[in-house]
Every structure is written in structure tokens, then in C-alpha cells.
Coordinates of C-alpha atoms in Angstrom, one line a residue:
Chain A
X1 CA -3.3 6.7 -10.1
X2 CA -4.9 3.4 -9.0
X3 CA -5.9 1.7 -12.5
X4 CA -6.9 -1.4 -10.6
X5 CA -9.0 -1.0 -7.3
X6 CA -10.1 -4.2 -5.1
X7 CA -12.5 -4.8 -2.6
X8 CA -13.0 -6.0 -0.3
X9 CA -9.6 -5.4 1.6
X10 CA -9.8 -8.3 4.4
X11 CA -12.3 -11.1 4.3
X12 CA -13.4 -13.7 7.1
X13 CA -15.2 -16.5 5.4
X14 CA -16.4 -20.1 7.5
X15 CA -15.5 -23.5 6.5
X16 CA -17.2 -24.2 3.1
X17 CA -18.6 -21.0 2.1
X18 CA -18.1 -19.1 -0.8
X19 CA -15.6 -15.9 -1.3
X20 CA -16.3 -13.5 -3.4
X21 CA -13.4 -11.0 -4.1
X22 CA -13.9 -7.8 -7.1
X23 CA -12.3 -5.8 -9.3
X24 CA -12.8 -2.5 -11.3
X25 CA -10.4 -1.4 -13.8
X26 CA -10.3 2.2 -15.9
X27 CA -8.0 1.5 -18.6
X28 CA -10.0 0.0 -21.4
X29 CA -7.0 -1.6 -23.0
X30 CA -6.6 -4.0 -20.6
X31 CA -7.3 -7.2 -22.1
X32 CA -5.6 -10.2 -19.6
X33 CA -6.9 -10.2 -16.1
X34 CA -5.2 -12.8 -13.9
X35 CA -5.6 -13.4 -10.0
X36 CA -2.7 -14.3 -8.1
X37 CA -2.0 -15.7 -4.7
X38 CA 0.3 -15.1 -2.1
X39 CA 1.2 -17.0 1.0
X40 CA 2.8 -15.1 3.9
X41 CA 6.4 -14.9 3.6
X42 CA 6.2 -16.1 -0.4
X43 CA 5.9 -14.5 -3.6
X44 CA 2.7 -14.4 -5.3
X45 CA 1.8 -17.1 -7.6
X46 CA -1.1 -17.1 -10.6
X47 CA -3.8 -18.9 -9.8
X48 CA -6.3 -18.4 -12.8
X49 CA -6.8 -16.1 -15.8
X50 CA -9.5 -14.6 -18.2
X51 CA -9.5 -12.7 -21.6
X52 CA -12.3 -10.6 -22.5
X53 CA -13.5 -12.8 -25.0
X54 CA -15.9 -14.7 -22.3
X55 CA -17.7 -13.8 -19.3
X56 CA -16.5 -16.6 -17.2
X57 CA -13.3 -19.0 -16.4
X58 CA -13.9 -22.0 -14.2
X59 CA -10.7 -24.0 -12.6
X60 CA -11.9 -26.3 -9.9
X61 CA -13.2 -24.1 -7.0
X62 CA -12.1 -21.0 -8.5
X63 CA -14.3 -19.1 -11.1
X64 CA -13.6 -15.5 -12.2
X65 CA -17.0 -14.0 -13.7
X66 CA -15.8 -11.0 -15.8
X67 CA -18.2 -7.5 -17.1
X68 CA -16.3 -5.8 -20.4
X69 CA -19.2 -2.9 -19.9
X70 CA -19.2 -2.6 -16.3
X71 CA -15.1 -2.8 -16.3
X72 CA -15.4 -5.4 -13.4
X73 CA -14.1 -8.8 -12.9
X74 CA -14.4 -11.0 -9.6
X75 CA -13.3 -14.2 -8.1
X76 CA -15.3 -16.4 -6.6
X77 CA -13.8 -19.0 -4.5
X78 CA -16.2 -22.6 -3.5
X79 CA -16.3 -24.5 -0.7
X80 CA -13.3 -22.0 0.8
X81 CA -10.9 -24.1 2.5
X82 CA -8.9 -23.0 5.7
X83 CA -5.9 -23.7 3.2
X84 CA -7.4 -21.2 0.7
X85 CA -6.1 -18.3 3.8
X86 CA -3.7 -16.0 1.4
X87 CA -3.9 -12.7 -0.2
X88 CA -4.9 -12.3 -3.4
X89 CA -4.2 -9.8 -6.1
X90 CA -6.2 -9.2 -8.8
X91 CA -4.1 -7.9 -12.2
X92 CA -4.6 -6.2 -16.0
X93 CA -2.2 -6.2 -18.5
X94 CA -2.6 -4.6 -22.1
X95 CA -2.2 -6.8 -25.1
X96 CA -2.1 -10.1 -23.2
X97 CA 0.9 -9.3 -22.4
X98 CA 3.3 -9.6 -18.9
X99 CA 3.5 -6.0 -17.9
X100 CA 0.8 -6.0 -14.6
X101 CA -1.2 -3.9 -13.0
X102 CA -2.1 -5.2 -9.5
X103 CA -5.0 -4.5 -7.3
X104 CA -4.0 -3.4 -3.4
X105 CA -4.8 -7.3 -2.2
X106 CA -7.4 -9.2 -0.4
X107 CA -6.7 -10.7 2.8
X108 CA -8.5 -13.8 3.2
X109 CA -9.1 -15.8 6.2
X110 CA -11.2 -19.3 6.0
X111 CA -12.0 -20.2 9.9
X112 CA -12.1 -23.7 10.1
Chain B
X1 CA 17.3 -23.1 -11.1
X2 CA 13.7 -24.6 -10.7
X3 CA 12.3 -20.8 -9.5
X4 CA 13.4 -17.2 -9.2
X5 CA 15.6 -16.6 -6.2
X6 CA 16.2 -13.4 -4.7
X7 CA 18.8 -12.5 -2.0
X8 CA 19.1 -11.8 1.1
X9 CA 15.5 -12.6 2.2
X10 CA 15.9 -9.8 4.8
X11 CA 18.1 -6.7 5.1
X12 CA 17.9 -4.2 7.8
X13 CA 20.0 -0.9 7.1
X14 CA 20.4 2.5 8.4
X15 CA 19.2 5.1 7.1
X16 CA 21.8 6.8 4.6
X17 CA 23.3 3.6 3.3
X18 CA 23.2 2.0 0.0
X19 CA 21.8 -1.5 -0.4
X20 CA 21.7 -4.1 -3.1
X21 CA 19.4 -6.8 -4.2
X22 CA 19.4 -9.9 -6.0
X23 CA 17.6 -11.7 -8.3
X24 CA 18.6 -14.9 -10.2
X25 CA 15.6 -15.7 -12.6
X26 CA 14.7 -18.5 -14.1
X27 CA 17.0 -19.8 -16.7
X28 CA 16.5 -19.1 -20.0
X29 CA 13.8 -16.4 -19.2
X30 CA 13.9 -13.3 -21.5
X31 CA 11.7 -10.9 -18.9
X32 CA 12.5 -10.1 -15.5
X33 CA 10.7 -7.3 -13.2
X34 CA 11.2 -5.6 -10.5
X35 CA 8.3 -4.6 -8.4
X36 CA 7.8 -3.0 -4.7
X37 CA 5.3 -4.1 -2.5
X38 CA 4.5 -1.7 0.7
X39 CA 3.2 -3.7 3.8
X40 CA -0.4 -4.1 3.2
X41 CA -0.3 -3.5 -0.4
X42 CA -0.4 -4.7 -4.0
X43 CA 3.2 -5.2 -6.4
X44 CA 4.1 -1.6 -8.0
X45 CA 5.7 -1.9 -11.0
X46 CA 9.7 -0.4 -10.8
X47 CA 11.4 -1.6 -13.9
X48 CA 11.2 -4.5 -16.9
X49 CA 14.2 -5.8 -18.5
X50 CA 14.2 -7.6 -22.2
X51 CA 17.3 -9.7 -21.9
X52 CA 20.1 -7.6 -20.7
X53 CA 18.6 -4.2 -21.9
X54 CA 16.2 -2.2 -19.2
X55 CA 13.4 -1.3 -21.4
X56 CA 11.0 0.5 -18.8
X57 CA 12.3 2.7 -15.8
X58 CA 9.1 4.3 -15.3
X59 CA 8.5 3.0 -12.5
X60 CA 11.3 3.8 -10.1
X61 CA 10.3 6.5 -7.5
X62 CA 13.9 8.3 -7.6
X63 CA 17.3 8.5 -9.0
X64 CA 18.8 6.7 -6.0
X65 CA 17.2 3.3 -7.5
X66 CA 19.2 1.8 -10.1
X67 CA 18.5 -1.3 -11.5
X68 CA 20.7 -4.0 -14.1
X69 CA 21.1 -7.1 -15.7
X70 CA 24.6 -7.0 -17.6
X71 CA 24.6 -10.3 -18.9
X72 CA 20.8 -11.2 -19.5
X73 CA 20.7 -13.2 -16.3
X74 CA 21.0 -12.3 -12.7
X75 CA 19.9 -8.6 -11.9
X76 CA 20.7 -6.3 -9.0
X77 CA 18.2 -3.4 -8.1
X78 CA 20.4 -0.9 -6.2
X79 CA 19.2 1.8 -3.5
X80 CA 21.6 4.4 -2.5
X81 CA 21.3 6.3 0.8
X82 CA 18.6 4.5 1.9
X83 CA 15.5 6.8 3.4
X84 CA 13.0 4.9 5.9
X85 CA 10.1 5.0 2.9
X86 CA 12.4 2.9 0.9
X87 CA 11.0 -0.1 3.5
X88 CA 9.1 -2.8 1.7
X89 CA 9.6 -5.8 -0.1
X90 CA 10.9 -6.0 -3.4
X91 CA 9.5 -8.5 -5.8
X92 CA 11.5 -10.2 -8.7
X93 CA 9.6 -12.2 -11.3
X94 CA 10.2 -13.1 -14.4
X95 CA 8.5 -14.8 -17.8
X96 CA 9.9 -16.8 -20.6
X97 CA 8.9 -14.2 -23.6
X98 CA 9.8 -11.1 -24.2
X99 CA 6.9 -8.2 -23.4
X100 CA 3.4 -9.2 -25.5
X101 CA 5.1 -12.1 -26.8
X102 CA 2.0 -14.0 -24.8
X103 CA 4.1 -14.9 -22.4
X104 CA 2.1 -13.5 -19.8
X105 CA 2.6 -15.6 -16.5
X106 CA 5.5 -14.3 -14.0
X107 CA 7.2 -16.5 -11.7
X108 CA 7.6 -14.5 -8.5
X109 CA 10.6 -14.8 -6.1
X110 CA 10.0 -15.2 -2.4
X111 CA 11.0 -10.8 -2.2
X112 CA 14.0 -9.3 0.1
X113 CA 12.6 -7.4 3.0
X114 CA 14.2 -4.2 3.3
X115 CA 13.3 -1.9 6.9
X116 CA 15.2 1.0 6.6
X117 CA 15.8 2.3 10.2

């Protein structure tokens, strides 16, 4: 049972452009939805967070938008850089707390 | 130490052995996980400890997993007789609090690569 699905599961953006990466979740007790990133050959490493309590969280280029109705949350990446090439995971946890959920990963590739 | 560090990076073993794997997490830190990560895929969950006591096993496909962490420290997730779908990485992390203290970040190790041939 996947509670966390991601999409999409690769994504080739240029130089400067904006990635977009979502999230759907079906367990309504989630209420901590971090995004983490991972470097080949490293662990993954959070990158930002979001409670429910607001619909958006802004850290430099990174922005997660986040839909309590719709179950969804995304991260949006600006100005992608060829350094920002990872894969990222989006996560849920219930009560704020440490026990994740992951998503399957997005592969992300920024061509110089 | 300054991050969690697993051991050995990279194990190769036949099918039918047993294999072990390290994890030294980050002093002082109360959780530590265990995940598996399948090529291509996101962290599955295996097993959470609280300090020296394994709280949630739910996770662990099969009775030849077998997790510990005696003194609260360093664990060891063991796999006996090793079957090719055991190959993946496995994923330590761990976080300062105990479970829905609000100590919700986890500090991943680097994994061990396991191929089971």
C-alpha cells in the first residue's frame, strides 16, 4: 500500500527553469510533509518542510505549495541549477513526528 | 561522530549467506531507523528503535531480518541466508528525540549496498 505516491518519476529541466515535483497522500493524519534530497552514492538529506497549518513554505529557490482538501503537496524548485541534479523524496509523518512515509523519488536532471 | 556512518559501503554475498550491517548514529541520538531502499525507489520503513529498545518491527519483510541496538548506540541489522530480493541499499538514520517528541528531521547515513548473487 503506497500512502505517498510522486510524480513525475524523472524530470529533465534547462538551465534556469522551474521544477515542479507533486505529491498525493491518503492518510489524513499525516500532518509533517518534508522533501528530501539525495545525491548519488549519499543518503538523503531534508531540504525543506511544511505543516498543514499554511499553504506555502518558501526557503530560497525552494517553495512547497501544499492542498489539505485535495491531499496534495508539491515542490517547486527556481531558477533550477545543474547542481540542483538529485533525487528527491517527498515524505508524511503523523503527529509531526520522525516516523516517514516516502514517496518512490523524482529523478531530476538540470542540463546546463 | 559529526554524521551517521554505516558499514561496509558495499557487500556482495552469495545467495544463502548471512550478512550484517552497521550503523553508528549520531551521538547522543535517542531514534535510529532502519530503512530499505530498492534501486529506483523511495526508503521503506524496516524497524525504529527508542534508545536500546526496538519499538516497531513492522516493517521487516521476514524472519531472516533481525535488527539491534544493545547498548542505545551502534545497531546491526542482520540478514540470514541471504535470497537475491534482499539486494538494495539499506538506510540508517537517526533523530535526536524520541518518536513525536518533534524531533522530526533524520540524519541519513551514506547506506550499505547489498547485491545478493
Amino acid at each position: 500500500q503506497q500512502q505517498v505516491k510522486q510524480s513525475p518519476q524523472s524530470l529533465i529541466v534547462q538551465k534556469g527553469g522551474i521544477s515542479i515535483i507533486n505529491c498525493a497522500y491518503e492518510n489524513t493524519a499525516f500532518d509533517y510533509f518534508p522533501w528530501y534530497q539525495q545525491f548519488p552514492g549519499k543518503g538523503p538529506a531534508l531540504l525543506i518542510a511544511i505543516r498543514p497549518d499554511v499553504s506555502e513554505k518558501k526557503e530560497g529557490r525552494f517553495t512547497i505549495s501544499f492542498n489539505k482538501s485535495a491531499k496534495q503537496f508539491s515542490l517547486h524548485i527556481m531558477d533550477s541549477q545543474p547542481g540542483d541534479s538529485a533525487t528527491y523524496f517527498c515524505a508524511a509523518s503523523i503527529n509531526a513526528g520522525n516516523m516517514l512515509t516516502f514517496g518512490g523519488g523524482t529523478r531530476l536532471m538540470v542540463k546546463p | 561522530g559529526a554524521g551517521v556512518s554505516q558499514s561496509p559501503r558495499y557487500k556482495v554475498a552469495k545467495r544463502g549467506q548471512d550478512v550484517a550491517l552497521r550503523c553508528d548514529p549520531i551521538s547522543g541520538h535517542v531514534s535510529l531507523f532502519w530503512y530499505q531502499q530498492a534501486l529506483g525507489q523511495g526508503p521503506e520503513f524496516l524497524t525504529y528503535f527508542q534508545n536500546e529498545a526496538q519499538l516497531d518491527k513492522s516493517g521487516l519483510p521476514s524472519d531472516r531480518f533481525f535488527a539491534e541496538r544493545p547498548e542505545g548506540s551502534v545497531s546491526t541489522l542482520k540478514i540470514q541466508r541471504t535470497q537475491q530480493e534482499d539486494s538494495a541499499v539499506y538506510l540508517c538514520a537517526s533523530s535526536w528525540g524520541a518518536l513525536n517528541s518533534g524531533a522530526n528531521v533524520l540524519t541519513f547515513g551514506a547506506g550499505s549496498r547489498l547485491t545478493v548473487l
